[in-house]
Short mmCIF file of C-alpha atoms in Angstrom, two decimals:
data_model
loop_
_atom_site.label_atom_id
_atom_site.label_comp_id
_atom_site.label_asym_id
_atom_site.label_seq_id
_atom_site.Cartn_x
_atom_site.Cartn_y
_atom_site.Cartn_z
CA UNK A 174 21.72 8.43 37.99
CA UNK A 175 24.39 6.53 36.58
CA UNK A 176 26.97 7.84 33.53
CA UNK A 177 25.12 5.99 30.47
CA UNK A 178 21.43 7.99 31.68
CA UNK A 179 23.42 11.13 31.82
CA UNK A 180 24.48 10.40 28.42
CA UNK A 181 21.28 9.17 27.29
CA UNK A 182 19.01 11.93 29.07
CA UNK A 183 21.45 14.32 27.20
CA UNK A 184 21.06 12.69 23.49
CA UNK A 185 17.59 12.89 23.86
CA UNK A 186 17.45 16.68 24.88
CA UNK A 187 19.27 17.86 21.98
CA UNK A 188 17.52 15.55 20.08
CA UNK A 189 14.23 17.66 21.18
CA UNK A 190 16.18 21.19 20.44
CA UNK A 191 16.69 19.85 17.70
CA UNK A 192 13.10 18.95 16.27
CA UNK A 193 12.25 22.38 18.03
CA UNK A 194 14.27 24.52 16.18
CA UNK A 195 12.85 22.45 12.66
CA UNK A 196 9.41 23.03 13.97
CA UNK A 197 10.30 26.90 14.00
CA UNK A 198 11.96 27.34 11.13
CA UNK A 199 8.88 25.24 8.99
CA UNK A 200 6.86 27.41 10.60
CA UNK A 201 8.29 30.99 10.12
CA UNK A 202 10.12 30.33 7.10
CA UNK A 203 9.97 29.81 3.27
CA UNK A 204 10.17 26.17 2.33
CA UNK A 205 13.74 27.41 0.18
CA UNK A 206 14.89 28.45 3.37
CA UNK A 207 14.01 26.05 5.29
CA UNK A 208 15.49 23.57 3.08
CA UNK A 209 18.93 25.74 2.68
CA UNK A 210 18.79 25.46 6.44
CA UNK A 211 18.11 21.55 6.69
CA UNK A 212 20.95 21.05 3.80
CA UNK A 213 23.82 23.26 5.91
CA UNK A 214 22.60 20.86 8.83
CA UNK A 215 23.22 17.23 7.70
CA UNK A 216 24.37 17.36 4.67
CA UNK A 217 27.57 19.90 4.55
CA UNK A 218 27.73 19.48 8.19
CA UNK A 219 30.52 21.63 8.53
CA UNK A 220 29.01 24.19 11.05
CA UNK A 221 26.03 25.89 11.43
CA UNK A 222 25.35 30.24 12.39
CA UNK A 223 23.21 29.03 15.38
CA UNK A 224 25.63 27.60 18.01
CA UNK A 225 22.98 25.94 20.36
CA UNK A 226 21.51 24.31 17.52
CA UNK A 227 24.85 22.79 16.04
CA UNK A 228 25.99 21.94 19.43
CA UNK A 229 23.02 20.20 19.59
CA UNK A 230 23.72 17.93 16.13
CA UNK A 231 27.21 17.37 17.78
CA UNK A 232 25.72 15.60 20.94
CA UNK A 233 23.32 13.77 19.06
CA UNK A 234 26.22 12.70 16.30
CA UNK A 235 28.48 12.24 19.30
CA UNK A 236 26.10 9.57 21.18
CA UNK A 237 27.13 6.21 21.35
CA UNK A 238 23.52 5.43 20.38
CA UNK A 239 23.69 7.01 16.90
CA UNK A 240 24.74 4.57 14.90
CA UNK A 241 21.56 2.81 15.65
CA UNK A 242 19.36 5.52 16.16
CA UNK A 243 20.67 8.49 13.96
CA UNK A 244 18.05 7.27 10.84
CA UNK A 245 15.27 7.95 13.42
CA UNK A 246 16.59 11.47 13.99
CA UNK A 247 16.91 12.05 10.48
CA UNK A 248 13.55 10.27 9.63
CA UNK A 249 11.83 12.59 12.10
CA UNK A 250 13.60 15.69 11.55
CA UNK A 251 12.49 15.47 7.58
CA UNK A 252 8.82 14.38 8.40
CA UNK A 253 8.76 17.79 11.30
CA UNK A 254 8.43 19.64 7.63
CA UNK A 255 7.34 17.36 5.78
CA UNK A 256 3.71 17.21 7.58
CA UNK A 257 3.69 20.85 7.52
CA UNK A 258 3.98 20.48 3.92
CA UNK A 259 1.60 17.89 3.46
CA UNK A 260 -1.15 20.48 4.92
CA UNK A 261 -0.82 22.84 1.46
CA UNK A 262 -0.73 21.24 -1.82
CA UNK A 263 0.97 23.86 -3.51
CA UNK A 264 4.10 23.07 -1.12
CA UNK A 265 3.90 19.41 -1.91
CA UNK A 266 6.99 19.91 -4.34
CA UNK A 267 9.03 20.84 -1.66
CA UNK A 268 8.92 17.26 -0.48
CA UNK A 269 10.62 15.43 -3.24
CA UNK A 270 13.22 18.60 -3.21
CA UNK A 271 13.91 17.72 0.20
CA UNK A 272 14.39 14.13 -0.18
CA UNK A 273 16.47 14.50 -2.88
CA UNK A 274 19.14 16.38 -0.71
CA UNK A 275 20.35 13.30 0.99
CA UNK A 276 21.38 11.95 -2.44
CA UNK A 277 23.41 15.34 -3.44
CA UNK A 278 27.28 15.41 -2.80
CA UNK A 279 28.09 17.83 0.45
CA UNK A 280 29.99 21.14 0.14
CA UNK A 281 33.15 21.92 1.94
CA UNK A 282 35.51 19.27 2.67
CA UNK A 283 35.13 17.38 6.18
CA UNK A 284 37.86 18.52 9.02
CA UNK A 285 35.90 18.35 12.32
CA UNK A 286 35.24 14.83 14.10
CA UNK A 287 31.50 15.80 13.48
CA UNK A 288 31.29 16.59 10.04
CA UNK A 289 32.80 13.62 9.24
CA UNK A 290 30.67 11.36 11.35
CA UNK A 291 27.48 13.20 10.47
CA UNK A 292 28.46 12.60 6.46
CA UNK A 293 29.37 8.99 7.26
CA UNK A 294 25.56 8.92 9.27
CA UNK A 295 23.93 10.70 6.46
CA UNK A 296 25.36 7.85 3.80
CA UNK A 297 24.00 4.85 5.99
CA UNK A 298 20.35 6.54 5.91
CA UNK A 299 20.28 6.56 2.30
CA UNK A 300 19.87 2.19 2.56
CA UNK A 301 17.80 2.73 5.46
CA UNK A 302 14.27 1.32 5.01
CA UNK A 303 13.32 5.10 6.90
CA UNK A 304 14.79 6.57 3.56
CA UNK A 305 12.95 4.29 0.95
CA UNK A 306 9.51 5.12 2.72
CA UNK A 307 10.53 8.53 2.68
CA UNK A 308 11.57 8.04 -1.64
CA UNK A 309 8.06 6.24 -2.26
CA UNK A 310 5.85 9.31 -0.25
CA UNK A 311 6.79 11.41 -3.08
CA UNK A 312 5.77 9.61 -5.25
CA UNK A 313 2.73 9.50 -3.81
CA UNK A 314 2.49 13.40 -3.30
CA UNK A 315 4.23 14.65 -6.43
CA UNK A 316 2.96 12.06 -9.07
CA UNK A 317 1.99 12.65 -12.61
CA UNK A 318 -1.44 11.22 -13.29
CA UNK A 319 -1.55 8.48 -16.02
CA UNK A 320 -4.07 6.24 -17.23
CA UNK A 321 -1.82 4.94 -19.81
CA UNK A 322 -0.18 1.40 -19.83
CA UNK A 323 3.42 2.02 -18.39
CA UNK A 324 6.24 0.70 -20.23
CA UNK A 325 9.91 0.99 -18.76
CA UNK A 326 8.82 3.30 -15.82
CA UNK A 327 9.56 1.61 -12.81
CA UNK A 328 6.99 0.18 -10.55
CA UNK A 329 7.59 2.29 -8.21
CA UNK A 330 6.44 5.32 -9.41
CA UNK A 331 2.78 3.63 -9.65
CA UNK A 332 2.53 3.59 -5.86
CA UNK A 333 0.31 6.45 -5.89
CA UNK A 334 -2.57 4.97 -7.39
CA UNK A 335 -2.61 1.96 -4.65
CA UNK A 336 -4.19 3.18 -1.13
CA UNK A 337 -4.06 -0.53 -0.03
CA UNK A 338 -0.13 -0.14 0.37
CA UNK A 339 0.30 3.09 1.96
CA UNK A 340 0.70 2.18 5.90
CA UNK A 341 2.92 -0.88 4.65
CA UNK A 342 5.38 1.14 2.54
CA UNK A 343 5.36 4.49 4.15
CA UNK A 344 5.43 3.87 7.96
CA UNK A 345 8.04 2.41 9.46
CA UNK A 346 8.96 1.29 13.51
CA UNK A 347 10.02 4.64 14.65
CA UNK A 348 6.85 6.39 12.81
CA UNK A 349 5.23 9.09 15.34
CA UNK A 350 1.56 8.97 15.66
CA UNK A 351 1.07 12.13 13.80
CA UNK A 352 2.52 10.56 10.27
CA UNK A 353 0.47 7.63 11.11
CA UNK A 354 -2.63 9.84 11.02
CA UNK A 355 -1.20 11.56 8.01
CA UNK A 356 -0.48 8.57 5.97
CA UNK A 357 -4.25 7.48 6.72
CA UNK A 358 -5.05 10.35 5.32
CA UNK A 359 -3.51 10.15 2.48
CA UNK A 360 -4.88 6.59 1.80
CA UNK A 361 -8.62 8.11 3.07
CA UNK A 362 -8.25 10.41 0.42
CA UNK A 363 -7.00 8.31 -2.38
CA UNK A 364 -9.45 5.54 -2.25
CA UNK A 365 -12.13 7.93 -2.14
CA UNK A 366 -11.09 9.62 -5.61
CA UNK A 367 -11.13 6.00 -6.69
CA UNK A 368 -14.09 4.90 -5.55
CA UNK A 369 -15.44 8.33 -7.25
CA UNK A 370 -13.73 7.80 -10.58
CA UNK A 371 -14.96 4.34 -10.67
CA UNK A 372 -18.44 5.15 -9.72
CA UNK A 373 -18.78 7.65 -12.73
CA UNK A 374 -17.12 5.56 -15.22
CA UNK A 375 -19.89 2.54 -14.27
CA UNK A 376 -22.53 5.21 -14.36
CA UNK A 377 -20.89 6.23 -17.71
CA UNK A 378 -20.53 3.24 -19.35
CA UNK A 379 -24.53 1.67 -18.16
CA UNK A 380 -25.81 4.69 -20.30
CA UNK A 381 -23.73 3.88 -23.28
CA UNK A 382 -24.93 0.81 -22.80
CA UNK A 383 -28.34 1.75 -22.38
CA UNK A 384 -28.27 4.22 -25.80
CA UNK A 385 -27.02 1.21 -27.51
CA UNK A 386 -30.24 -0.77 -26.28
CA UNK A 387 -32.88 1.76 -27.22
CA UNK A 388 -31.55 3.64 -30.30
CA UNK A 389 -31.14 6.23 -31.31
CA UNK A 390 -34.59 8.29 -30.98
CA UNK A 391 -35.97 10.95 -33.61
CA UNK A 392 -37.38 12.88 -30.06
CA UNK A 393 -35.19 15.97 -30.01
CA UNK A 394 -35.49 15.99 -26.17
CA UNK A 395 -35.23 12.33 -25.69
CA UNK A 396 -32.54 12.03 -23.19
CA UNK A 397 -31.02 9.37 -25.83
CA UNK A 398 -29.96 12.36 -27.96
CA UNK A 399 -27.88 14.04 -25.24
CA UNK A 400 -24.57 14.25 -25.74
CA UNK A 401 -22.59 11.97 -22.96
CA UNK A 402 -19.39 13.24 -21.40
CA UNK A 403 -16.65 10.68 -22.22
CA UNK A 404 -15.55 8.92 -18.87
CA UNK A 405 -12.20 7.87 -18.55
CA UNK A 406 -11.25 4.17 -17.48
CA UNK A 407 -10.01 4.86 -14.23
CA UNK A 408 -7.72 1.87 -13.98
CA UNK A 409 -4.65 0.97 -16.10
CA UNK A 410 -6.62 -2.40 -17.08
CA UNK A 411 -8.52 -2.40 -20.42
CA UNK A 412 -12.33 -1.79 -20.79
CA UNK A 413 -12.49 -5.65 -21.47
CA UNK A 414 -10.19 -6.63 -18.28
CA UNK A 415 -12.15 -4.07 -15.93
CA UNK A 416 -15.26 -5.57 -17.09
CA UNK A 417 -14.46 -8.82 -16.70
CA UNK A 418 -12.94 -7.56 -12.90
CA UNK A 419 -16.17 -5.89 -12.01
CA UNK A 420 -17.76 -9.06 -13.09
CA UNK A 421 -15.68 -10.86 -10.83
CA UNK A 422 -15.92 -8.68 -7.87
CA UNK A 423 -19.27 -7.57 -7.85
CA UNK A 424 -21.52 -9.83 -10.28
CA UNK A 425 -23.47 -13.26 -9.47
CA UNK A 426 -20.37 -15.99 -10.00
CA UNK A 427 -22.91 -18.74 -9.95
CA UNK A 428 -25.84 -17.20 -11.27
CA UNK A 429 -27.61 -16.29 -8.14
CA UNK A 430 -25.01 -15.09 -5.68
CA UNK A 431 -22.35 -12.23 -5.41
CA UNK A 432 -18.74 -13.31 -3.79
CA UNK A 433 -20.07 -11.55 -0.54
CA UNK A 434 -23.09 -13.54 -0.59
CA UNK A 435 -21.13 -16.44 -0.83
CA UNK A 436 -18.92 -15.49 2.22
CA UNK A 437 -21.89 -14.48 4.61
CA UNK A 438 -23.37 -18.47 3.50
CA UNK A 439 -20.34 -20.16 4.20
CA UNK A 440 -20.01 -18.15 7.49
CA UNK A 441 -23.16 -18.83 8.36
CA UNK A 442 -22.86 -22.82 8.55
CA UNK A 443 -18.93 -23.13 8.23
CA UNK A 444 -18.93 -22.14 11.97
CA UNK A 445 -21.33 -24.33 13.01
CA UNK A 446 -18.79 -26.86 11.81
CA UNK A 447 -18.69 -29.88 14.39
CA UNK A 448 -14.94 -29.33 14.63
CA UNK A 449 -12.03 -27.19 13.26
CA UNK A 450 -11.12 -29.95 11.15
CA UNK A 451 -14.25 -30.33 9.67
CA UNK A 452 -14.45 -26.43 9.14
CA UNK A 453 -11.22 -26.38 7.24
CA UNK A 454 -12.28 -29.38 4.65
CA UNK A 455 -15.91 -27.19 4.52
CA UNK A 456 -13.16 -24.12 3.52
CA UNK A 457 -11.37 -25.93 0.71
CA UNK A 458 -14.76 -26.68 -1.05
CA UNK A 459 -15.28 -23.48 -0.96
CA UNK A 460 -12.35 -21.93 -1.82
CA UNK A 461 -11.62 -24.39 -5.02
CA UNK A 462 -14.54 -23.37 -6.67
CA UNK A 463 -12.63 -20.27 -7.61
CA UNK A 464 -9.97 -22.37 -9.45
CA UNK A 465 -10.18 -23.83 -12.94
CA UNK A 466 -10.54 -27.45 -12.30
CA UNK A 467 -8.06 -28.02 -15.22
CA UNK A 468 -5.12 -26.46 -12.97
CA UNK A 469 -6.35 -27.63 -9.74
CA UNK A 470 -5.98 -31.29 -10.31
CA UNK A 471 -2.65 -30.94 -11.29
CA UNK A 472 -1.32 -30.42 -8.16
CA UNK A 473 -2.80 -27.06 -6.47
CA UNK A 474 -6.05 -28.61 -5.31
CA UNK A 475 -3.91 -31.02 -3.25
CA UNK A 476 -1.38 -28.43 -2.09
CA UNK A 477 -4.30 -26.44 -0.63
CA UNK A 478 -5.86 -29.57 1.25
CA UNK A 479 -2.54 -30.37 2.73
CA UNK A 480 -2.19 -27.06 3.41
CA UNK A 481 -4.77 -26.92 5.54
CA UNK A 482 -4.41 -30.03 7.16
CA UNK A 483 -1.07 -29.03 8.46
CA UNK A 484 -2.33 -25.42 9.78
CA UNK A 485 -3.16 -25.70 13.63
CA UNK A 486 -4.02 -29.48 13.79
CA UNK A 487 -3.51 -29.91 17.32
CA UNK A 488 -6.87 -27.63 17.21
CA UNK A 489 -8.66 -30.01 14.73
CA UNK A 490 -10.77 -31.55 17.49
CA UNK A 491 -11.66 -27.88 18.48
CA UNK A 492 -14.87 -25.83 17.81
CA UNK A 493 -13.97 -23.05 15.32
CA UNK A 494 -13.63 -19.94 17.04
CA UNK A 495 -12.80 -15.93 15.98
CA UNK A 496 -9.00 -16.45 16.69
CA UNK A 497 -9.02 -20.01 14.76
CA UNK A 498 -10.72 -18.13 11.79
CA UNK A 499 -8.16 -14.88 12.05
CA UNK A 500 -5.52 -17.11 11.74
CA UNK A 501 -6.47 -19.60 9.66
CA UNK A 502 -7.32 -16.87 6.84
CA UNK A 503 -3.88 -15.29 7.87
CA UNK A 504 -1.96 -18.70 6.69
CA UNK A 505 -3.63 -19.03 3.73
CA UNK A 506 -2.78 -15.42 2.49
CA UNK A 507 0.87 -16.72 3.26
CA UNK A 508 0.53 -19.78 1.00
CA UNK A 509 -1.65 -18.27 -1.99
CA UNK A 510 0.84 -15.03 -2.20
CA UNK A 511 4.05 -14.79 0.60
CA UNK A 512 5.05 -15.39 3.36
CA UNK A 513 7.29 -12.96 4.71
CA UNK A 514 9.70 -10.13 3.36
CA UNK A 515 12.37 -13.01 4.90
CA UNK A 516 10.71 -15.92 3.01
CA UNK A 517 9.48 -13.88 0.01
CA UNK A 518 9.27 -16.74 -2.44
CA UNK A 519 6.00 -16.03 -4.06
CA UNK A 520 6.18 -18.59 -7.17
CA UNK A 521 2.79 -19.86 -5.49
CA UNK A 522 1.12 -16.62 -6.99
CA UNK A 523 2.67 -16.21 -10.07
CA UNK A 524 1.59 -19.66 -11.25
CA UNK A 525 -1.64 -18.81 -10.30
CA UNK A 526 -2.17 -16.06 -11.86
CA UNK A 527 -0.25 -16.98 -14.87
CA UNK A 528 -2.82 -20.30 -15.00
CA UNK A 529 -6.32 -19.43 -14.08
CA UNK A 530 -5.93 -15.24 -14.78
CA UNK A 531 -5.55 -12.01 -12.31
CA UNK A 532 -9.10 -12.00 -12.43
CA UNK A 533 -9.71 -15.70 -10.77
CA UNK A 534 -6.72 -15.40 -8.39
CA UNK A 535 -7.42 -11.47 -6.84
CA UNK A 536 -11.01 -13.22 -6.41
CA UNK A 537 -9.55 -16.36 -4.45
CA UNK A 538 -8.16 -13.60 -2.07
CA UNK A 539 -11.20 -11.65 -1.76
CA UNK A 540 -13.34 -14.59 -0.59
CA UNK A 541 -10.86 -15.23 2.26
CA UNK A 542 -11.43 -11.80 3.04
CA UNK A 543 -14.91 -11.30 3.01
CA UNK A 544 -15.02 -14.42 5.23
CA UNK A 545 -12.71 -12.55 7.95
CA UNK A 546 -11.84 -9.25 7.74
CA UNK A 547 -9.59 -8.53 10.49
CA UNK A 548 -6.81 -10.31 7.72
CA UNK A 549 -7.90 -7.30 5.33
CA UNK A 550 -4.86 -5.45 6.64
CA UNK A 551 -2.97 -8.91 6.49
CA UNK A 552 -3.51 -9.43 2.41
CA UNK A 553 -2.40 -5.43 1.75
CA UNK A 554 0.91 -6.19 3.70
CA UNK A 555 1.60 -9.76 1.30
CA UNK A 556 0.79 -7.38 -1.11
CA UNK A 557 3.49 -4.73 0.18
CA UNK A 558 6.30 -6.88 0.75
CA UNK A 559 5.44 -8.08 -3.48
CA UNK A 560 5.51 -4.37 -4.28
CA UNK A 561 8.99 -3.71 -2.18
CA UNK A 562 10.74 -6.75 -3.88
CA UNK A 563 10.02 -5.51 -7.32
CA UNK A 564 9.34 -1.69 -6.96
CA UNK A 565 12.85 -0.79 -8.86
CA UNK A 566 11.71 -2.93 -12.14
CA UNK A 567 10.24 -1.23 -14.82
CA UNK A 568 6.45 -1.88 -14.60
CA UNK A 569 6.54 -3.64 -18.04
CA UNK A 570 8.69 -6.51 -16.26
CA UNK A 571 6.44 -7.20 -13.61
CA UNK A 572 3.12 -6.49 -15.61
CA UNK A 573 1.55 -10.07 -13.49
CA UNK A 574 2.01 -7.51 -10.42
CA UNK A 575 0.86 -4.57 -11.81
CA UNK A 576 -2.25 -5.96 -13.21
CA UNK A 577 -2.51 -7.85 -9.95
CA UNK A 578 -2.88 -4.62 -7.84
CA UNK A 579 -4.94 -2.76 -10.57
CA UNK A 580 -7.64 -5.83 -10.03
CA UNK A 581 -6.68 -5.42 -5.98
CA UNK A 582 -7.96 -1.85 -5.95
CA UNK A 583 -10.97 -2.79 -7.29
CA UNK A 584 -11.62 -5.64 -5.24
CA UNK A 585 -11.51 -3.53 -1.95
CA UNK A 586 -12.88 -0.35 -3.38
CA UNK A 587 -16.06 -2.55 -4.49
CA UNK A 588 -16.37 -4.44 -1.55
CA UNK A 589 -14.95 -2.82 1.10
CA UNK A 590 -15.56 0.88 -0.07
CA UNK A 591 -17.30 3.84 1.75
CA UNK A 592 -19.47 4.06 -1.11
CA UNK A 593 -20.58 0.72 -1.03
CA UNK A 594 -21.17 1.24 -5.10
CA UNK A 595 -24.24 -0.66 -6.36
CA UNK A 596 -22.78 -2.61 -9.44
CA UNK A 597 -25.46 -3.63 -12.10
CA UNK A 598 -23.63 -5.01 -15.07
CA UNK A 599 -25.36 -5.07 -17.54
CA UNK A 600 -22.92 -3.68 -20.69
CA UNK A 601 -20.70 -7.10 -19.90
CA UNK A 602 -20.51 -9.49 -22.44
#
């Protein structure tokens, strides 16, 4: 074994008694304590009663890995209590609390080579993309609920009430299976409460709709007379812009079929396409009949056919396969919304949705979608890296985005859900 294993074997021991010792104390302790505990560790740094265990942070501070690595020991160490936490509700308050430490001055002033390297550690975590998941969880697990129409609050704080973003902004590369499982969770959980809330407001506003249609009946036990529990709108949409997205989403866009009836058609001939390229010029028609005609000659409608022109035409002569639909749904979530978190010009989506509505554009998504979707995952991620760019501006600066994943939710809760909600809407006008 040469001198840099050695070294490296010996990192990743203490890294272990380390996470061992956290395990223990999250375990046997109060969350106060174990926080005390967790705040004498990293953040005063300046010794610690149990010498094994601050020996320990010294090898690990000491490596010559940690400038690289140190955020994953950090990121791990919090989430050791942190998923113990995320078991009891009532504990969920110690998450923010913990969080919070990294942002709190340290006590004591720095003598020791360590304590001053571990302080210097502890400030580079806090731009760390570890620590911004870490910021947005609790928000998600210590939100206050609101229906109302956010002003100066930033985005950010909304990120609770979007399951679609959860494994995009929470997880990062160094995540552990177990807060992969927990974050799924989370989202599970979520969209279910959605898909509930949603489901009763429908329900809720069909029999208002329905009193309204019959009248109001003399018949004392005429369920007309009943009093109806007011449902809340579930969204932070209007009743007019929900209806209009459930429309949308769910409803017969040309009279006879729903957007997923549309999708299974198309799939069912676009395939048997004689050739890619013919497949992709059967796509645009039917993509384009989602876009107001009166923006689309300007200049999108030919952006879109050059668009896909240029994606994979060495395979034009091709028959269209799985991987040639994958990734020619994939590239076209790039051009309608971004392309990357290093190319995240997204002007593309703005002007649509500025030009033919939320509404119309969310719904030029979803029938990519519903045509393939593997790229489900693909669209939440676009719509991740949109959240991340604008999450610190108040949510009354970015209200294109914020209605934008208000109409996404519904989109995938409607189409997508567990629930598979039966939509009959008959209240819109």
């Amino acid at each position: 074994m040469n001198s840099w294993s050695a070294t490296h074997n010996t990192a990743n021991s203490a890294e272990q008694h380390l996470y061992d010792y956290l395990l223990k104390c999250v375990e046997t302790e109060a969350p106060d304590e174990v926080i005390a505990t967790f705040r004498k560790l990293f953040i005063d740094a300046t010794g610690y009663s149990d010498r094994p265990v601050w020996q320990a942070v010294e090898t690990v501070v000491g490596s010559a890995a940690a400038e690289r690595e140190f955020k994953f020991v950090l990121n791990r160490s919090c989430h050791i209590l942190i998923n113990r936490w995320l078991m009891q509700p009532r504990l969920h308050p110690y998450i923010p609390e913990l969080v919070a430490l990294f942002e709190t001055d340290p006590s004591g002033l720095a003598y020791s080579r360590t304590t001053k390297r571990l302080r210097s550690l502890v400030r580079t975590f806090v731009d760390s993309e570890q620590y911004l998941a870490l910021k947005r969880l609790t928000q998600i697990t210590n939100h206050a609920e609101t229906t109302q129409y956010p002003t100066e609050a930033p985005l950010g704080t909304l990120i609770h009430r979007y399951p679609c973003l959860y494994e995009h902004s929470l997880l990062t590369e160094d995540s552990t299976n177990e807060q992969r499982r927990r974050v799924r969770r989370l989202r599970l959980q979520t969209q279910h409460q959605f898909e509930l809330d949603l489901s009763q407001y429908i329900t809720y506003r069909q029999r208002c709709h329905l009193r309204s249609q019959l009248g109001v009946q003399s018949d004392e036990g005429n369920d007309s007379q009943r009093e109806l529990v007011v449902v809340k709108n579930p969204t932070l949409l209007s009743d007019r812009q929900l209806d209009l997205a459930l429309r949308q989403f769910t409803g017969k866009v040309d009279s006879t079929n729903t957007h997923r009836d549309l999708a299974k058609q198309f799939l069912t001939y676009g395939k048997q396409a004689p050739s890619y390229r013919r497949f992709k010029q059967e796509l645009y028609s039917y993509l384009i009949t989602s876009v107001d005609p009166r923006y689309g000659k300007y200049h999108f409608n030919t952006q879109l056919s050059q668009h896909l022109q240029d994606t994979l035409p060495h395979c034009d002569g091709h028959q269209v396969s799985d991987f040639l639909l994958v990734e020619t749904c994939k590239r076209l979530l790039n051009f309608l919304v971004v392309e990357s978190a290093q190319e995240p010009n997204h002007s593309r989506f703005v002007d649509l949705a500025g030009n033919i509505g939320i509404a119309f554009t969310v719904s030029l998504l979803l029938k990519i979608v519903l045509l393939c979707r593997a790229v489900k995952p693909w669209l939440e991620k676009r719509f991740a890296i949109l959240f991340q760019l604008h999450e610190g501006n108040s949510a009354s600066k970015v209200l294109w985005l914020l209605e934008a994943l208000e109409h996404l939710n519904i989109a995938l809760v409607t189409n997508f859900g567990t629930m598979r909600l039966s939509l009959q809407n008959s209240w819109v006008t």
